[in-house]
C-alpha cells in the first residue's frame, strides 16, 4: 500500500497500433512501466522503437487515423486516463501531464509572441486574467532563466535562440505545475553546451515542483545523468527495466548488453566501436517470438517461438528474455 | 514595419515604371496610329502634319517621357473611336468593377475558408471528397459558361433575377457568384493543403499538449498560419479577378472596367488599351502592395527582415 501512495503513473500493457494500407504497424506492443512521484524515469531506445509513440499515447495525442490505442491502461494518480472522455482528457493535458517536444525551432507558433503562448496555457488551467496573468507569465520566464523576461515576453519565437525557445517551452510545460512531465528528446536539437544547461534547468524545475519526469532519449549519457530508473525499448517492447545502476553495471538483456558494448569508453582506445549486426524488424510483421532474436548472438529455438515473460532478476530489475 | 512598407512602396513604383515601358513599346510595335486615324484619302502632307501634331516626330525617349508625365497626371489621351478622354471612361467604369469584385471576394472567402478547413480537418472523409469535387468543378468550368448557365436558370426559367445592369442588389447575385465561385475554388484548395501541413506541425501538437480546445487549435493556431500562404497569393487573385471580370462583365452587360477593356481590344482603340492596361497594372500592383503589408502583419518574421 505504501508503494501505491508514491506511484504517479502506471502504464500497463499499452498497445498502440497504426492501421495503414500496408498493414497494421504495432508501434507500441505491450509496454508496461511505473513512474513514482518526483522520480525521473528514462526510456531509451533507437529511432523507431516506439518511445515517442509511447509518450504521445500517454498524452492521448496519437494521430487518429491512422493510429489508435488498442489496449492497456494508463493509470495516472489512480485514474485510468484511457477511460475518461476527450473533454476530460483535454483538461488533464497541460494541467496534470505536460510534454516537451524534440525540436524547439518548430514547437512554438511563429505568429504569436511567446507571452501570448505562455499565457494561453495559464489561462486555460488557472483562469488568471489581466495583470496577474501577465505577472505569472513573466515569473515563469524568470524561473526558466530567461534574462530580462519582461522584454522577452513580447518577443516572437524567431527572435529567440534554440536554447531559449526550449526554455520557453519548458516554462509553458510547467506553467500549471503538472504532476507528470514527459520530455521527448528535449535536447537532441540543441548544441552540446546548451544541452547541459537545459538538463540542469529541468532538474531544478523538478526539484522546485516535484514533478515526475519521463525522459525519452537515445543517449545513455543523458540517462545516466538524469534518471533514477530507466527502461530499454526495442521494436515496440520494453526489454529491460531497472535502476540506472542495474542497467549500466549489470545489463542483462542481450540487446542492452550489446548497446553498452557499443558505447565509447574514455579509458579504452579502439579503432571501431562495437555494433549490433542487422536491423530492427519491420513492425508490421507478425512476430511471435522475441523481436531481437534475429540479431541476438545467444538466441535459441525457443526465442523465435514465443515472447518471453518479464522476469525479476533482482529487486526492481526486470528482463524479458528466455535466458532468465 | 515602416521601413518594410517604404521599401515595398518603392518596389511597386519601379514595377509600374517597367510596366509603362512595356506598354509604350508594345503599342508602338503594333502598328502606326497615324495611319489608323487618317482617312483613306489623306495625303503625305496630312500624314506628316498629324504626326507632328501628335508629337510622334519627336525622339522616342521624349515621346515616352511625355506619355509618362501625362499618365501620371491621369491623361491617357482620347479614345480613337468615341473621342472621349480615356480617363473619363476609366473613372466611370472602374468603381463599378470594384463594387462587383468586392462582393465576389466576400462571397469567395466566406465560402472558401470554412470549406478549406472542413476539407483539411475531415481529411479523407466524405466531406473532404465533396469539397474536392466542388472546388475541382469550380476551377475547371469556365467562368463565362457558369455565367451562361446562371442566366439560363435564373433569368430564362425561373425569371427571378435581372439579366443585366447594376441597379439593385439582385443585379449583383449572378456576376458576383460567378466570380466568387472561381475564387472560392482556388482559395479553398490552397487553404486545405496549407492547413494540412500546419495541422501536422509541432506547434499545433504543442497547443494540444497545453490543453487548448480543438476549435481554438484550428481557428487560432492553425488558421492564422495557413492563411499566410493564401494571403501570399492575394495579388494573384486580383489579377485573376481582372481577367475574370472581362468575361463576367461581358456576359452580364455589367458597366464595368472589364467590359471597357473588352471593347477597347475589340475596337483596336490604342489610347484606351494603354489606359486600361496601365490602370489594371496599377490596380494589381497596389493589391500586391497591400497584400504584402497584410502578410507582414500576419507573419512577424517578415516584419523584421528586409
mmCIF file of N, CA and C in Angstrom, chain A residues 45-131:
data_model
loop_
_atom_site.group_PDB
_atom_site.id
_atom_site.type_symbol
_atom_site.label_atom_id
_atom_site.label_comp_id
_atom_site.label_asym_id
_atom_site.label_seq_id
_atom_site.Cartn_x
_atom_site.Cartn_y
_atom_site.Cartn_z
ATOM 1 N N UNK A 45 16.072 4.005 -26.352
ATOM 2 C CA UNK A 45 15.923 3.080 -27.470
ATOM 3 C C UNK A 45 16.289 3.788 -28.742
ATOM 4 N N UNK A 46 16.477 3.013 -29.806
ATOM 5 C CA UNK A 46 16.872 3.638 -31.068
ATOM 6 C C UNK A 46 15.653 4.227 -31.777
ATOM 7 N N UNK A 47 15.893 4.991 -32.848
ATOM 8 C CA UNK A 47 14.792 5.619 -33.593
ATOM 9 C C UNK A 47 13.806 4.566 -34.064
ATOM 10 N N UNK A 48 12.529 4.861 -33.928
ATOM 11 C CA UNK A 48 11.511 3.954 -34.431
ATOM 12 C C UNK A 48 11.178 2.808 -33.508
ATOM 13 N N UNK A 49 11.721 2.829 -32.272
ATOM 14 C CA UNK A 49 11.430 1.710 -31.367
ATOM 15 C C UNK A 49 10.099 1.901 -30.660
ATOM 16 N N UNK A 50 9.472 3.087 -30.838
ATOM 17 C CA UNK A 50 8.152 3.301 -30.244
ATOM 18 C C UNK A 50 8.158 4.182 -29.012
ATOM 19 N N UNK A 51 9.298 4.781 -28.700
ATOM 20 C CA UNK A 51 9.344 5.576 -27.466
ATOM 21 C C UNK A 51 8.532 6.863 -27.569
ATOM 22 N N UNK A 52 8.589 7.518 -28.736
ATOM 23 C CA UNK A 52 7.782 8.740 -28.891
ATOM 24 C C UNK A 52 6.295 8.435 -28.942
ATOM 25 N N UNK A 53 5.946 7.306 -29.569
ATOM 26 C CA UNK A 53 4.530 6.930 -29.634
ATOM 27 C C UNK A 53 4.017 6.579 -28.237
ATOM 28 N N UNK A 54 4.892 5.985 -27.417
ATOM 29 C CA UNK A 54 4.516 5.737 -26.027
ATOM 30 C C UNK A 54 4.164 7.058 -25.349
ATOM 31 N N UNK A 55 5.019 8.074 -25.577
ATOM 32 C CA UNK A 55 4.777 9.387 -24.975
ATOM 33 C C UNK A 55 3.465 9.983 -25.472
ATOM 34 N N UNK A 56 3.265 9.956 -26.791
ATOM 35 C CA UNK A 56 2.028 10.522 -27.346
ATOM 36 C C UNK A 56 0.798 9.756 -26.870
ATOM 37 N N UNK A 57 0.976 8.447 -26.635
ATOM 38 C CA UNK A 57 -0.149 7.658 -26.138
ATOM 39 C C UNK A 57 -0.535 8.121 -24.736
ATOM 40 N N UNK A 58 0.461 8.436 -23.927
ATOM 41 C CA UNK A 58 0.163 8.906 -22.572
ATOM 42 C C UNK A 58 -0.576 10.245 -22.622
ATOM 43 N N UNK A 59 -0.233 11.072 -23.633
ATOM 44 C CA UNK A 59 -0.950 12.347 -23.805
ATOM 45 C C UNK A 59 -2.294 12.136 -24.502
ATOM 46 N N UNK A 60 -2.518 10.936 -24.993
ATOM 47 C CA UNK A 60 -3.661 10.621 -25.874
ATOM 48 C C UNK A 60 -3.687 11.534 -27.080
ATOM 49 N N UNK A 61 -2.532 11.729 -27.693
ATOM 50 C CA UNK A 61 -2.437 12.580 -28.884
ATOM 51 C C UNK A 61 -1.880 11.817 -30.081
ATOM 52 N N UNK A 62 -2.067 10.506 -30.082
ATOM 53 C CA UNK A 62 -1.646 9.722 -31.247
ATOM 54 C C UNK A 62 -2.542 10.105 -32.421
ATOM 55 N N UNK A 63 -1.960 10.497 -33.552
ATOM 56 C CA UNK A 63 -2.804 10.907 -34.681
ATOM 57 C C UNK A 63 -3.745 9.788 -35.108
ATOM 58 N N UNK A 64 -5.040 10.086 -35.031
ATOM 59 C CA UNK A 64 -6.070 9.083 -35.319
ATOM 60 C C UNK A 64 -7.006 9.621 -36.369
ATOM 61 N N UNK A 65 -7.177 9.042 -37.555
ATOM 62 C CA UNK A 65 -6.372 7.948 -38.073
ATOM 63 C C UNK A 65 -4.962 8.405 -38.436
ATOM 64 N N UNK A 66 -4.053 7.487 -38.612
ATOM 65 C CA UNK A 66 -4.135 6.023 -38.665
ATOM 66 C C UNK A 66 -3.888 5.342 -37.319
ATOM 67 N N UNK A 67 -3.450 6.076 -36.307
ATOM 68 C CA UNK A 67 -3.053 5.403 -35.076
ATOM 69 C C UNK A 67 -4.197 5.226 -34.097
ATOM 70 N N UNK A 68 -4.084 4.230 -33.221
ATOM 71 C CA UNK A 68 -5.094 4.069 -32.176
ATOM 72 C C UNK A 68 -4.513 3.273 -31.018
ATOM 73 N N UNK A 69 -4.886 3.691 -29.822
ATOM 74 C CA UNK A 69 -4.506 2.906 -28.655
ATOM 75 C C UNK A 69 -5.491 1.748 -28.582
ATOM 76 N N UNK A 70 -4.996 0.538 -28.754
ATOM 77 C CA UNK A 70 -5.922 -0.588 -28.856
ATOM 78 C C UNK A 70 -6.023 -1.400 -27.572
ATOM 79 N N UNK A 71 -5.153 -1.131 -26.637
ATOM 80 C CA UNK A 71 -5.267 -1.905 -25.415
ATOM 81 C C UNK A 71 -4.400 -1.367 -24.304
ATOM 82 N N UNK A 72 -4.682 -1.822 -23.095
ATOM 83 C CA UNK A 72 -3.866 -1.445 -21.957
ATOM 84 C C UNK A 72 -4.506 -0.400 -21.079
ATOM 85 N N UNK A 73 -3.751 0.014 -20.066
ATOM 86 C CA UNK A 73 -4.235 1.030 -19.135
ATOM 87 C C UNK A 73 -3.142 2.051 -18.927
ATOM 88 N N UNK A 74 -3.535 3.310 -18.759
ATOM 89 C CA UNK A 74 -2.579 4.333 -18.357
ATOM 90 C C UNK A 74 -3.145 4.957 -17.091
ATOM 91 N N UNK A 75 -2.637 4.530 -15.949
ATOM 92 C CA UNK A 75 -3.211 4.973 -14.677
ATOM 93 C C UNK A 75 -2.384 6.127 -14.129
ATOM 94 N N UNK A 76 -3.040 7.285 -14.068
ATOM 95 C CA UNK A 76 -2.366 8.467 -13.543
ATOM 96 C C UNK A 76 -3.029 8.819 -12.216
ATOM 97 N N UNK A 77 -2.257 8.787 -11.154
ATOM 98 C CA UNK A 77 -2.774 9.050 -9.805
ATOM 99 C C UNK A 77 -4.065 8.277 -9.551
ATOM 100 N N UNK A 78 -4.031 7.014 -9.877
ATOM 101 C CA UNK A 78 -5.161 6.144 -9.556
ATOM 102 C C UNK A 78 -6.282 6.133 -10.579
ATOM 103 N N UNK A 79 -6.199 6.980 -11.606
ATOM 104 C CA UNK A 79 -7.293 7.030 -12.578
ATOM 105 C C UNK A 79 -6.795 6.602 -13.960
ATOM 106 N N UNK A 80 -7.545 5.707 -14.586
ATOM 107 C CA UNK A 80 -7.161 5.258 -15.927
ATOM 108 C C UNK A 80 -7.581 6.323 -16.939
ATOM 109 N N UNK A 81 -6.608 7.052 -17.465
ATOM 110 C CA UNK A 81 -6.954 8.167 -18.361
ATOM 111 C C UNK A 81 -7.360 7.701 -19.755
ATOM 112 N N UNK A 82 -7.277 6.401 -20.002
ATOM 113 C CA UNK A 82 -7.795 5.912 -21.287
ATOM 114 C C UNK A 82 -9.309 5.775 -21.229
ATOM 115 N N UNK A 83 -9.862 5.847 -20.004
ATOM 116 C CA UNK A 83 -11.312 5.655 -19.873
ATOM 117 C C UNK A 83 -12.089 6.957 -19.824
ATOM 118 N N UNK A 84 -11.400 8.077 -19.623
ATOM 119 C CA UNK A 84 -12.132 9.335 -19.491
ATOM 120 C C UNK A 84 -12.478 9.912 -20.873
ATOM 121 N N UNK A 85 -13.430 10.860 -20.907
ATOM 122 C CA UNK A 85 -13.872 11.423 -22.192
ATOM 123 C C UNK A 85 -12.798 12.340 -22.774
ATOM 124 N N UNK A 86 -12.959 12.652 -24.057
ATOM 125 C CA UNK A 86 -11.995 13.533 -24.729
ATOM 126 C C UNK A 86 -11.916 14.880 -24.035
ATOM 127 N N UNK A 87 -13.072 15.379 -23.627
ATOM 128 C CA UNK A 87 -13.103 16.686 -22.994
ATOM 129 C C UNK A 87 -12.400 16.675 -21.631
ATOM 130 N N UNK A 88 -12.618 15.601 -20.875
ATOM 131 C CA UNK A 88 -11.919 15.477 -19.590
ATOM 132 C C UNK A 88 -10.417 15.343 -19.806
ATOM 133 N N UNK A 89 -10.073 14.624 -20.879
ATOM 134 C CA UNK A 89 -8.658 14.423 -21.175
ATOM 135 C C UNK A 89 -7.990 15.745 -21.521
ATOM 136 N N UNK A 90 -8.741 16.603 -22.221
ATOM 137 C CA UNK A 90 -8.192 17.904 -22.575
ATOM 138 C C UNK A 90 -7.826 18.700 -21.317
ATOM 139 N N UNK A 91 -8.627 18.518 -20.275
ATOM 140 C CA UNK A 91 -8.332 19.236 -19.027
ATOM 141 C C UNK A 91 -7.155 18.623 -18.287
ATOM 142 N N UNK A 92 -6.886 17.352 -18.561
ATOM 143 C CA UNK A 92 -5.725 16.708 -17.946
ATOM 144 C C UNK A 92 -4.439 17.198 -18.614
ATOM 145 N N UNK A 93 -4.535 17.372 -19.934
ATOM 146 C CA UNK A 93 -3.376 17.828 -20.702
ATOM 147 C C UNK A 93 -2.965 19.236 -20.287
ATOM 148 N N UNK A 94 -1.713 19.421 -20.063
ATOM 149 C CA UNK A 94 -1.247 20.747 -19.676
ATOM 150 C C UNK A 94 -1.362 20.966 -18.183
ATOM 151 N N UNK A 95 -2.393 20.369 -17.566
ATOM 152 C CA UNK A 95 -2.578 20.569 -16.135
ATOM 153 C C UNK A 95 -1.927 19.455 -15.321
ATOM 154 N N UNK A 96 -2.276 18.204 -15.647
ATOM 155 C CA UNK A 96 -1.688 17.094 -14.898
ATOM 156 C C UNK A 96 -0.480 16.501 -15.613
ATOM 157 N N UNK A 97 -0.604 16.392 -16.952
ATOM 158 C CA UNK A 97 0.517 15.871 -17.729
ATOM 159 C C UNK A 97 0.929 16.928 -18.739
ATOM 160 N N UNK A 98 2.200 17.110 -18.893
ATOM 161 C CA UNK A 98 2.654 18.017 -19.923
ATOM 162 C C UNK A 98 3.814 17.378 -20.674
ATOM 163 N N UNK A 99 4.227 18.019 -21.735
ATOM 164 C CA UNK A 99 5.229 17.375 -22.566
ATOM 165 C C UNK A 99 6.114 18.420 -23.231
ATOM 166 N N UNK A 100 7.380 18.086 -23.344
ATOM 167 C CA UNK A 100 8.318 18.933 -24.084
ATOM 168 C C UNK A 100 8.724 18.176 -25.333
ATOM 169 N N UNK A 101 8.581 18.836 -26.480
ATOM 170 C CA UNK A 101 8.873 18.148 -27.735
ATOM 171 C C UNK A 101 10.343 18.312 -28.119
ATOM 172 N N UNK A 102 10.706 17.559 -29.128
ATOM 173 C CA UNK A 102 12.115 17.474 -29.505
ATOM 174 C C UNK A 102 12.676 18.759 -30.099
ATOM 175 N N UNK A 103 11.916 19.375 -31.024
ATOM 176 C CA UNK A 103 12.513 20.456 -31.792
ATOM 177 C C UNK A 103 11.977 21.824 -31.364
ATOM 178 N N UNK A 104 12.780 22.586 -30.630
ATOM 179 C CA UNK A 104 12.298 23.886 -30.155
ATOM 180 C C UNK A 104 12.054 24.866 -31.296
ATOM 181 N N UNK A 105 12.688 24.624 -32.461
ATOM 182 C CA UNK A 105 12.534 25.575 -33.559
ATOM 183 C C UNK A 105 11.130 25.534 -34.163
ATOM 184 N N UNK A 106 10.438 24.409 -34.006
ATOM 185 C CA UNK A 106 9.110 24.305 -34.625
ATOM 186 C C UNK A 106 7.985 24.151 -33.604
ATOM 187 N N UNK A 107 8.332 24.092 -32.322
ATOM 188 C CA UNK A 107 7.291 23.815 -31.327
ATOM 189 C C UNK A 107 6.526 25.044 -30.872
ATOM 190 N N UNK A 108 7.015 26.224 -31.235
ATOM 191 C CA UNK A 108 6.284 27.443 -30.881
ATOM 192 C C UNK A 108 5.618 27.994 -32.131
ATOM 193 N N UNK A 109 4.419 28.528 -31.948
ATOM 194 C CA UNK A 109 3.688 29.083 -33.087
ATOM 195 C C UNK A 109 4.360 30.379 -33.539
ATOM 196 N N UNK A 110 4.796 30.428 -34.820
ATOM 197 C CA UNK A 110 5.579 31.581 -35.273
ATOM 198 C C UNK A 110 4.816 32.902 -35.268
ATOM 199 N N UNK A 111 3.497 32.874 -35.255
ATOM 200 C CA UNK A 111 2.757 34.132 -35.406
ATOM 201 C C UNK A 111 2.249 34.717 -34.084
ATOM 202 N N UNK A 112 2.588 34.094 -32.973
ATOM 203 C CA UNK A 112 2.203 34.669 -31.693
ATOM 204 C C UNK A 112 3.439 34.904 -30.829
ATOM 205 N N UNK A 113 3.385 35.963 -30.022
ATOM 206 C CA UNK A 113 4.520 36.227 -29.129
ATOM 207 C C UNK A 113 4.595 35.114 -28.086
ATOM 208 N N UNK A 114 5.778 34.961 -27.510
ATOM 209 C CA UNK A 114 5.912 33.891 -26.517
ATOM 210 C C UNK A 114 5.041 34.189 -25.302
ATOM 211 N N UNK A 115 4.841 35.488 -25.031
ATOM 212 C CA UNK A 115 3.955 35.869 -23.926
ATOM 213 C C UNK A 115 2.549 35.316 -24.129
ATOM 214 N N UNK A 116 2.027 35.512 -25.338
ATOM 215 C CA UNK A 116 0.673 35.030 -25.640
ATOM 216 C C UNK A 116 0.602 33.514 -25.489
ATOM 217 N N UNK A 117 1.641 32.825 -25.985
ATOM 218 C CA UNK A 117 1.606 31.358 -25.962
ATOM 219 C C UNK A 117 1.738 30.810 -24.546
ATOM 220 N N UNK A 118 2.483 31.538 -23.732
ATOM 221 C CA UNK A 118 2.642 31.127 -22.343
ATOM 222 C C UNK A 118 1.350 31.406 -21.575
ATOM 223 N N UNK A 119 0.790 32.594 -21.814
ATOM 224 C CA UNK A 119 -0.436 32.976 -21.101
ATOM 225 C C UNK A 119 -1.601 32.065 -21.451
ATOM 226 N N UNK A 120 -1.617 31.600 -22.715
ATOM 227 C CA UNK A 120 -2.710 30.731 -23.143
ATOM 228 C C UNK A 120 -2.816 29.512 -22.224
ATOM 229 N N UNK A 121 -1.652 28.913 -21.953
ATOM 230 C CA UNK A 121 -1.647 27.716 -21.104
ATOM 231 C C UNK A 121 -2.110 28.050 -19.684
ATOM 232 N N UNK A 122 -1.654 29.200 -19.169
ATOM 233 C CA UNK A 122 -2.022 29.570 -17.792
ATOM 234 C C UNK A 122 -3.519 29.862 -17.709
ATOM 235 N N UNK A 123 -4.012 30.571 -18.754
ATOM 236 C CA UNK A 123 -5.419 30.966 -18.758
ATOM 237 C C UNK A 123 -6.335 29.749 -18.723
ATOM 238 N N UNK A 124 -5.991 28.744 -19.523
ATOM 239 C CA UNK A 124 -6.858 27.569 -19.631
ATOM 240 C C UNK A 124 -7.010 26.880 -18.275
ATOM 241 N N UNK A 125 -5.870 26.697 -17.589
ATOM 242 C CA UNK A 125 -5.924 25.841 -16.407
ATOM 243 C C UNK A 125 -6.030 26.597 -15.101
ATOM 244 N N UNK A 126 -5.674 27.880 -15.082
ATOM 245 C CA UNK A 126 -5.707 28.591 -13.808
ATOM 246 C C UNK A 126 -6.670 29.762 -13.815
ATOM 247 N N UNK A 127 -7.229 30.076 -14.994
ATOM 248 C CA UNK A 127 -8.226 31.139 -15.062
ATOM 249 C C UNK A 127 -7.727 32.503 -14.647
ATOM 250 N N UNK A 128 -6.421 32.723 -14.696
ATOM 251 C CA UNK A 128 -5.913 34.053 -14.360
ATOM 252 C C UNK A 128 -6.236 35.024 -15.487
ATOM 253 N N UNK A 129 -6.329 36.327 -15.128
ATOM 254 C CA UNK A 129 -6.632 37.334 -16.136
ATOM 255 C C UNK A 129 -5.776 38.569 -15.931
ATOM 256 N N UNK A 130 -5.690 39.369 -16.969
ATOM 257 C CA UNK A 130 -5.088 40.711 -16.883
ATOM 258 C C UNK A 130 -3.706 40.737 -16.268
ATOM 259 N N UNK A 131 -3.568 41.561 -15.236
ATOM 260 C CA UNK A 131 -2.273 41.837 -14.641
ATOM 261 C C UNK A 131 -1.644 40.593 -13.999
#
